Coordinates of C-alpha atoms in Angstrom, one line a residue:
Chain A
X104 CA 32.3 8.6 -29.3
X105 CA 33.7 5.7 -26.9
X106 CA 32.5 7.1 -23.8
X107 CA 28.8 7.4 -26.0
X108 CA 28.8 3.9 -27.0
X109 CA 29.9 3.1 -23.1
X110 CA 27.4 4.7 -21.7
X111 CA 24.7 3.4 -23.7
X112 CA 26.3 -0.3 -23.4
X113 CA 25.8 0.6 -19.6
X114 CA 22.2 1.7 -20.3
X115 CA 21.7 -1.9 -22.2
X116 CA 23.5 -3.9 -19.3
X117 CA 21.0 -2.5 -17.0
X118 CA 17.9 -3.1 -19.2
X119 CA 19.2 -6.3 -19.7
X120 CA 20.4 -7.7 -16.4
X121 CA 17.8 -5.6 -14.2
X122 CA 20.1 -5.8 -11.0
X123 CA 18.1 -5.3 -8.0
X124 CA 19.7 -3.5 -5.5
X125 CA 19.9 -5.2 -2.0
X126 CA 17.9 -3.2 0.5
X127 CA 21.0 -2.5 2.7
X128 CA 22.2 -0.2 0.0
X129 CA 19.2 1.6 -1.5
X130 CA 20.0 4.6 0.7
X131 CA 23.0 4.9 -1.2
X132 CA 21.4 4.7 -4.4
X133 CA 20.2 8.3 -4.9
X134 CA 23.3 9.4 -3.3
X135 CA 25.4 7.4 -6.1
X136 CA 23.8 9.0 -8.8
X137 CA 24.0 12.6 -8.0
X138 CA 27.8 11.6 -7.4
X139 CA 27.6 10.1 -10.9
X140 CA 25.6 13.1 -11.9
X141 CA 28.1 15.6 -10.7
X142 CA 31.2 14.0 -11.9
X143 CA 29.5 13.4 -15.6
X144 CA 28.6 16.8 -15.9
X145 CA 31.9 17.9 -14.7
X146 CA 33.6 15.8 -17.3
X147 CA 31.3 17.3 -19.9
X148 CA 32.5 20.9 -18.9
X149 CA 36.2 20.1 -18.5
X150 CA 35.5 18.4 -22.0
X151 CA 34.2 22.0 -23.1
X152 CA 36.2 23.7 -21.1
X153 CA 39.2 21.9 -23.8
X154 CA 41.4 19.9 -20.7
X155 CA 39.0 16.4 -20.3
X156 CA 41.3 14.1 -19.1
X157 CA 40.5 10.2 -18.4
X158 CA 42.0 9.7 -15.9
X159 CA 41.1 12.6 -13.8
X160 CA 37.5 11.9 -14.8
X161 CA 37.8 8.1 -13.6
X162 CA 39.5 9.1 -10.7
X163 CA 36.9 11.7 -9.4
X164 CA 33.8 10.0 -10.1
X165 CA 34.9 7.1 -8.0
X166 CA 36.4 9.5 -5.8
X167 CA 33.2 11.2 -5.5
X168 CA 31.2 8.3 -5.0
X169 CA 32.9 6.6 -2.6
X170 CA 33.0 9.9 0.3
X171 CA 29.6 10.6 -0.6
X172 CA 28.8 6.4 0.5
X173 CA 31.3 6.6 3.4
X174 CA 29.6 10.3 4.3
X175 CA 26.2 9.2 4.5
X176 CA 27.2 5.3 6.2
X177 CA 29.2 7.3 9.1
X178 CA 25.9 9.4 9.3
X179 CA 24.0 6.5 9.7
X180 CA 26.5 5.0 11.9
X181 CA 26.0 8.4 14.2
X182 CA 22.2 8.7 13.7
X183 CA 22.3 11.8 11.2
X184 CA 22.5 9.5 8.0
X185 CA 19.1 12.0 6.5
X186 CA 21.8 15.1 7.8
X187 CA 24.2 13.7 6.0
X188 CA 22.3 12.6 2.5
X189 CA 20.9 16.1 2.4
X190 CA 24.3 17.7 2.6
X191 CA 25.6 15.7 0.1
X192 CA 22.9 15.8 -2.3
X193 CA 23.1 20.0 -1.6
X194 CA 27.2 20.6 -2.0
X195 CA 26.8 17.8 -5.0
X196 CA 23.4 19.7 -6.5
X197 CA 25.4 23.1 -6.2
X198 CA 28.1 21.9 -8.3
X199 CA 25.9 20.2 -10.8
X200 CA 24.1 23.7 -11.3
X201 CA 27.1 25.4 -11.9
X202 CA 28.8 22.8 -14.5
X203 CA 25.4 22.7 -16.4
X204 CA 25.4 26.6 -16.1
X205 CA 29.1 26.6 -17.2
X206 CA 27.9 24.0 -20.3
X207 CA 24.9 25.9 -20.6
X208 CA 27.3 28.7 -21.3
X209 CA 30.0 27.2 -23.9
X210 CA 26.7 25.6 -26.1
X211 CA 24.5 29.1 -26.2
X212 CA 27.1 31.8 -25.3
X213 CA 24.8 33.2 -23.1
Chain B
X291 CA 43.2 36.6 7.5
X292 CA 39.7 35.9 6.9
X293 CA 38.4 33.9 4.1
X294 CA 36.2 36.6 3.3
X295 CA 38.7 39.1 3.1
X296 CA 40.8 36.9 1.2
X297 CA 38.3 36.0 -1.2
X298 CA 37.6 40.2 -1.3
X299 CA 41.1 40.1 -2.8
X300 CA 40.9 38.2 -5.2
X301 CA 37.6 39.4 -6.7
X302 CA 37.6 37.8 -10.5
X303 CA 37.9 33.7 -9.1
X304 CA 34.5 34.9 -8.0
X305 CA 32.8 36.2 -10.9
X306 CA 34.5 33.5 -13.2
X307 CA 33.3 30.8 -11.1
X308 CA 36.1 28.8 -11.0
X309 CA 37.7 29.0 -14.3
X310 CA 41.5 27.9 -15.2
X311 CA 42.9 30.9 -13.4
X312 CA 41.8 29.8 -10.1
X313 CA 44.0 26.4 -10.6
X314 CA 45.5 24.9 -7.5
X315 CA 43.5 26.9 -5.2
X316 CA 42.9 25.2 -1.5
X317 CA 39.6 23.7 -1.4
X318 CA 37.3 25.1 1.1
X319 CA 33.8 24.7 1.4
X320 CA 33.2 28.1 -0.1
X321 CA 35.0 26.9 -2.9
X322 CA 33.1 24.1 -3.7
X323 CA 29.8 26.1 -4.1
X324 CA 32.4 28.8 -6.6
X325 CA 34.8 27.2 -7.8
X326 CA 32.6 23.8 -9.8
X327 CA 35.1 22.8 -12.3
X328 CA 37.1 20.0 -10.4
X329 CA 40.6 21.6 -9.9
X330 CA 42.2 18.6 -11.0
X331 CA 41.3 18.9 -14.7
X332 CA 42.9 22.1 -15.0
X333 CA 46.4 20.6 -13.3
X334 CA 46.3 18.2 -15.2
X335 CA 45.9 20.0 -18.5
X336 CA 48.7 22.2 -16.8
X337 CA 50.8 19.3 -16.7
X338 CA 50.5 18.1 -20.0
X339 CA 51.2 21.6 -21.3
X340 CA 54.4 21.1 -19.6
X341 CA 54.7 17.4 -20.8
X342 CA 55.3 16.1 -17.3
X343 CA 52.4 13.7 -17.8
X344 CA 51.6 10.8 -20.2
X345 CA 48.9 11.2 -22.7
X346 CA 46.0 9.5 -22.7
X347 CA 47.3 5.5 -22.5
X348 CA 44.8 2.8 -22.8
X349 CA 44.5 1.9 -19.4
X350 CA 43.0 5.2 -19.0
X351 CA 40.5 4.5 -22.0
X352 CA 39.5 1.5 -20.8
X353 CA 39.0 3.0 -17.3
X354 CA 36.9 5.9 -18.5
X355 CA 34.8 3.3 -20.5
X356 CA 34.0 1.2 -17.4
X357 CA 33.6 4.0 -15.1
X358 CA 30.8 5.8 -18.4
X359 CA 29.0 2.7 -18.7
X360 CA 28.7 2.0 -14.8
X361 CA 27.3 5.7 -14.8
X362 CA 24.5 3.9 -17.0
X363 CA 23.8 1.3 -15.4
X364 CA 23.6 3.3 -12.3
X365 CA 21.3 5.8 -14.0
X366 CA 18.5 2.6 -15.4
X367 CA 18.8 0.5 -12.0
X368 CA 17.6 3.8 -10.3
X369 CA 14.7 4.8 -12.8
X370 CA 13.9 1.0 -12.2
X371 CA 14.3 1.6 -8.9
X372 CA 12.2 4.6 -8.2
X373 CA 9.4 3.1 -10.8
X374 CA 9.3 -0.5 -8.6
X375 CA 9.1 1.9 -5.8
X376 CA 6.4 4.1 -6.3
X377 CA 3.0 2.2 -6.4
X378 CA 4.7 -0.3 -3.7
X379 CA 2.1 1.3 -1.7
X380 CA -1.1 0.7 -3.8
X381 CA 0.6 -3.2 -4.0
X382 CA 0.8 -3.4 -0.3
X383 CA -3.1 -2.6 -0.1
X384 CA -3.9 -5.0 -3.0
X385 CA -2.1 -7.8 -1.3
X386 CA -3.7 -6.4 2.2
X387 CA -7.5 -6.7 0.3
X388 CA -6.3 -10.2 -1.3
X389 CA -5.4 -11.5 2.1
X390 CA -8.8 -10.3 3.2
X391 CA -10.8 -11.9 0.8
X392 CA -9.0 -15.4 0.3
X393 CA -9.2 -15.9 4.4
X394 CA -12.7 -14.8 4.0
X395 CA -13.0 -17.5 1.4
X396 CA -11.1 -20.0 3.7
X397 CA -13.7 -19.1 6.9
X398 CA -16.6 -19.4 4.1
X399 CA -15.4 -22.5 3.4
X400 CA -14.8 -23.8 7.1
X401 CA -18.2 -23.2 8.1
X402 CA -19.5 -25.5 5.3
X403 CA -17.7 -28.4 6.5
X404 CA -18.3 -27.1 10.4
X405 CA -22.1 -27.3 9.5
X406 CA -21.4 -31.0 7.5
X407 CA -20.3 -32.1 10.2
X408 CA -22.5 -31.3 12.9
X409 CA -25.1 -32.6 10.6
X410 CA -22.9 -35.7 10.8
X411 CA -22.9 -35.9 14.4
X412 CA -26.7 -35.2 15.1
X413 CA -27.7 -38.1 12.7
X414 CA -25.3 -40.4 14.7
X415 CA -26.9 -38.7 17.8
X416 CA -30.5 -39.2 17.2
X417 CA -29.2 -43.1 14.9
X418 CA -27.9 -44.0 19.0
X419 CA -30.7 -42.3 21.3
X420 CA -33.9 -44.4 19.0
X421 CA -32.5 -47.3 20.2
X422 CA -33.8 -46.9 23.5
X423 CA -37.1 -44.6 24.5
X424 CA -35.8 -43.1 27.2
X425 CA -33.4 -41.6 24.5
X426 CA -36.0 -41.3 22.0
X427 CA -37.8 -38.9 24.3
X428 CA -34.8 -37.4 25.0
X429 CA -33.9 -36.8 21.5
X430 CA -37.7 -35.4 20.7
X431 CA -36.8 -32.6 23.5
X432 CA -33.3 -32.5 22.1
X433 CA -34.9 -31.5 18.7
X434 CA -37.3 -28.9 19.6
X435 CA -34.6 -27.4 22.1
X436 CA -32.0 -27.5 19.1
X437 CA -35.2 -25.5 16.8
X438 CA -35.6 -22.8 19.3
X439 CA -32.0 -21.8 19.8
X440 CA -31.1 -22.0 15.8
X441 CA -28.5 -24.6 15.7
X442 CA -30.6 -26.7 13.3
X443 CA -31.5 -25.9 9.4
X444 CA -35.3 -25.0 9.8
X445 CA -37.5 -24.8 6.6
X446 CA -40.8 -23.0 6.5
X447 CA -43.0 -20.1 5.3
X448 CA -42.6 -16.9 6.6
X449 CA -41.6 -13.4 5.2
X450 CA -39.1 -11.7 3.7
X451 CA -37.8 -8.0 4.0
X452 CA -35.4 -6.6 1.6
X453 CA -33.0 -3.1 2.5
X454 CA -31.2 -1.4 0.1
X455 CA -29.0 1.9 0.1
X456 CA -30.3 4.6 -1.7
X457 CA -29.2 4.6 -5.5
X458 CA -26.3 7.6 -5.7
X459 CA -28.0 10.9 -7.0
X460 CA -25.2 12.0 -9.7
X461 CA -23.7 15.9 -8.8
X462 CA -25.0 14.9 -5.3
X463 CA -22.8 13.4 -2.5
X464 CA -24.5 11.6 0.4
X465 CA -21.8 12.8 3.2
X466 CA -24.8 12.6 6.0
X467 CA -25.0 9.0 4.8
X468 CA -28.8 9.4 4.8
X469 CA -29.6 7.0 2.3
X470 CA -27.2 4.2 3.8
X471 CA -28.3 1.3 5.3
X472 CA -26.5 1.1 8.9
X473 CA -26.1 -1.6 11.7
X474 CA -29.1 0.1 13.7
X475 CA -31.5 -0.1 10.8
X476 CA -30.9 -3.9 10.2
X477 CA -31.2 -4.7 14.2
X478 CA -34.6 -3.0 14.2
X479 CA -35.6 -4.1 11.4
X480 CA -35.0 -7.9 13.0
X481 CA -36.3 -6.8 16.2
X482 CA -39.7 -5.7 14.9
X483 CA -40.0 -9.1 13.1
X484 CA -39.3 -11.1 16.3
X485 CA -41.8 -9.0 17.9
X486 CA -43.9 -9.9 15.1
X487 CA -44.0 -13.3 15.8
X488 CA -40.9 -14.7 13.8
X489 CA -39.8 -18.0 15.2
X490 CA -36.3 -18.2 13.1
X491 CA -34.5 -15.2 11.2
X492 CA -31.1 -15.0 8.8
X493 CA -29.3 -11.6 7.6
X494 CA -28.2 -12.6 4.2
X495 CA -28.1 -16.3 4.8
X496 CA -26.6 -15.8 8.3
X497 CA -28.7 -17.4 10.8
X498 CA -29.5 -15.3 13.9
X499 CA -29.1 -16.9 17.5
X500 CA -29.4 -16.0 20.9
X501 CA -25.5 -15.1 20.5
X502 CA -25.4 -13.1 17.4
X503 CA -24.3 -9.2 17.0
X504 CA -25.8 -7.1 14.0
X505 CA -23.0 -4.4 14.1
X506 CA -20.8 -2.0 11.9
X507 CA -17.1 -2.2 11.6
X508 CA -15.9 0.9 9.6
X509 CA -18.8 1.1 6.5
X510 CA -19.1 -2.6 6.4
X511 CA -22.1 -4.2 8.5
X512 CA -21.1 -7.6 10.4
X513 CA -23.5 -10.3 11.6
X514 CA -22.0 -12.5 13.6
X515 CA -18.8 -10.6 12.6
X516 CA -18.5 -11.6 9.4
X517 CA -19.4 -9.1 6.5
X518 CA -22.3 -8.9 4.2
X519 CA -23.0 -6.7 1.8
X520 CA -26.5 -4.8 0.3
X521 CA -29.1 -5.9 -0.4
X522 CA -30.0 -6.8 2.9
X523 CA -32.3 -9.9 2.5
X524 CA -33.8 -10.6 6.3
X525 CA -35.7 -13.9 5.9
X526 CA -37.7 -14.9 8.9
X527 CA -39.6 -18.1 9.5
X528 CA -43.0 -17.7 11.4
X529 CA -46.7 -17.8 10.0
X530 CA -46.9 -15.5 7.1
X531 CA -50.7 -14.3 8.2
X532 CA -49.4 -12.9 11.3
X533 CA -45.9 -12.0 11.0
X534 CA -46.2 -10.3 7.9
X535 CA -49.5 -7.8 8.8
X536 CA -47.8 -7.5 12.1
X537 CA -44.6 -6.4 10.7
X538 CA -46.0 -3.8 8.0
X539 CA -48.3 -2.4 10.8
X540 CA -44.9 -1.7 13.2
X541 CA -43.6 1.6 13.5
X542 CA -40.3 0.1 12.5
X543 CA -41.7 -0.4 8.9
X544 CA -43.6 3.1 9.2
X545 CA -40.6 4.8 9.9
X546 CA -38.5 2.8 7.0
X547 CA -41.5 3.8 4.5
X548 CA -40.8 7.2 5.4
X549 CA -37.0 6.4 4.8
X550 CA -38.2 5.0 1.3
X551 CA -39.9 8.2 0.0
X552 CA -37.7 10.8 1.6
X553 CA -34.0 9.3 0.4
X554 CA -34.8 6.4 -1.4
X555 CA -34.0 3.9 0.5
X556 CA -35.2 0.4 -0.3
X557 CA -38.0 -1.2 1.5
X558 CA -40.0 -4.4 0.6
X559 CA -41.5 -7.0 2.2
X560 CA -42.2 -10.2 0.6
X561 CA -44.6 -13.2 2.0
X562 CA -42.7 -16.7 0.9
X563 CA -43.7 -19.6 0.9
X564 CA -40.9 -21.8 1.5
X565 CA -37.7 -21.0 2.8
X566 CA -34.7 -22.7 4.0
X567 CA -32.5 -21.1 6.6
X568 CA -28.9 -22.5 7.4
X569 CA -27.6 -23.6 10.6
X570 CA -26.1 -20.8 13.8
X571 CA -22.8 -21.8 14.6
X572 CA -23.5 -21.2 18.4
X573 CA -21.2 -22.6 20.8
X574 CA -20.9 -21.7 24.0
X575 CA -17.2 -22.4 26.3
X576 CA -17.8 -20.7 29.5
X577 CA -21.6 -21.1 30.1
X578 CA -22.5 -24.9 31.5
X579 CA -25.7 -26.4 33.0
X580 CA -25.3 -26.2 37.0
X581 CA -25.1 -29.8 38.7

């Protein structure tokens, strides 16, 4: 319930403000929300799963999106920045797919 | 040992993908495309079974509500993003076009007052040169010099040819561009009327000189490199009774009556009566008169 109402205040603080992102960090952008993609959709299964816990769910989605940020700015840094977004976005998508199939199976049992 | 052959042991972390049992495992790479439930939930649900950790405090709740409603706001200020984003390239041509048309606008507008004021300076010219007759002669030859080379208005009878693209035939695509006027067909068009006897000729209100290209730049025709658009209206000044039977009887206007019946193409010629025809910005940097 909380975390519902959070995330729609977040959705109403966006609308709202409409923060433009500085072009120094748009690269990051789609790497930030598969990071926030993954470690939502890992919460949701942990939650299904019966052992969500706050703190590990805080802790892992900043986790989460501060390597992917430092990954892909050291890639930058060494020239393989697109490398580095792709294998990001691929370890990230992998583990999406396999939450939401995990999710997929707790909701339909199949 | 291998990781393969380690992971051969242990068969059912596999097949479970990463369920509770697998808690604690090391994580390799291999088990981050397995093993997708983040290790650390199931340690710390372990923990709390054991009651080594504190429940859920509200530091933790306030936490998780920051950290949800960041994953909001991340999630609209990239739709936004993406949506800004995509016609960003049909923008960049709009502004590109805009540019285009308001320095077109601007040149347009230059000209005007270019032409004002060369009017301005002629009349205080020829106001100087009447005082004497030397100068008056001289301003007599300056006039007739000024005619022939089209840096003067001129006003006069004459004719007047009209060009238009063929209307588009619907289900039927033009790819030859047969039915288009082109560049070439406007310079002999122009030529033919010279040859006819035309003493001064404009292309859609620009004045021909000595100096001035017909010519095409991508599908738009230039005179005197600035654009114009169909219908091409070529006005020339010269005695109606002998340019105009001169003209019709050229093989320039055979060959665009043939162009008229076989793709439509439009051809008239008009006689007129009066016509005005603006100034030719001719200027000349290099060229002088040899002392």
């Amino acid at each position: 319930m909380i975390p519902a109402l959070a995330l729609a205040v977040g959705v109403v603080l966006g609308l709202l403000v409409q923060p433009s992102v500085p072009v120094a960090l748009q690269p990051y952008l789609p790497i930030a929300v598969v990071a926030a993609l993954d470690a939502v959709f890992g919460g949701v299964r942990a939650l299904l799963d019966g052992i969500f816990d706050d703190r590990v769910f805080v802790v892992s989605f900043v986790s989460n999106a501060l390597v992917a940020a430092v990954m892909v700015f050291a890639g930058d840094q060494l020239g393989v920045g697109g490398q580095l977004s792709t294998a990001v976005i691929v370890v990230l998508g992998i583990r999406i797919f396999g939450n939401l199939a995990a999710i997929r199976r707790h909701l339909f049992r199949a | 040992m291998s990781e393969a052959s380690r992971r051969s042991e242990r068969p059912d972390a596999h097949v479970r993908s990463g369920g509770v049992q697998s808690a604690g495992v090391d994580a390799s790479f291999l088990d981050i495309t397995t093993i997708t439930v983040d290790p650390a939930y199931v340690q710390a649900a372990a923990r709390r079974a054991v009651g080594a950790a504190p429940g859920r405090g509200v530091g933790s709740t306030i936490a998780l509500v920051v950290v949800v409603a960041m994953v909001g706001l991340l999630l609209v200020v990239a739709a936004r993003q993406t949506l800004a984003g995509a016609p960003s390239a049909g923008r960049a041509r709009q502004a590109l076009a805009d540019e285009a048309r308001r320095r077109t606008a601007r040149s347009d507008e230059m000209q005007v007052r270019a032409a004002a004021l060369r009017d301005e300076v002629d009349a205080a010219r020829d106001e100087r040169l009447r005082a004497t007759s030397a100068g008056r002669a001289l301003a007599e030859r300056l006039d007739r010099l000024e005619l022939a080379v089209g840096s003067v208005v001129v006003r006069g009878p004459g004719v007047q040819v009209t060009l238009r693209d063929a209307p588009d035939v619907p289900g039927e695509e033009d790819l030859a561009g047969e039915g288009t006027v082109r560049d070439r067909d406007l310079q002999e068009v122009v030529n033919a009327l010279w040859a006819a006897g035309a003493e001064a000729i404009a292309v859609n209100g620009q004045r021909l000189s000595a100096l001035t290209a017909i010519r095409e730049a991508g599908e738009a025709v230039l005179v005197d490199y600035r654009p114009i658009s169909p219908p091409y209206v070529i006005s020339a000044v010269g005695d109606p009774d002998a340019v105009e039977p001169a003209f019709v009887d050229s093989p320039t206007a055979a060959a665009f009556r043939t162009l008229a019946d076989l793709y439509g193409v439009g051809f008239s010629v008009r006689r007129r009566d009066a016509m005005t025809l603006p100034a030719a910005g001719t200027r000349l940097r290099y060229a002088r008169v040899p002392a």
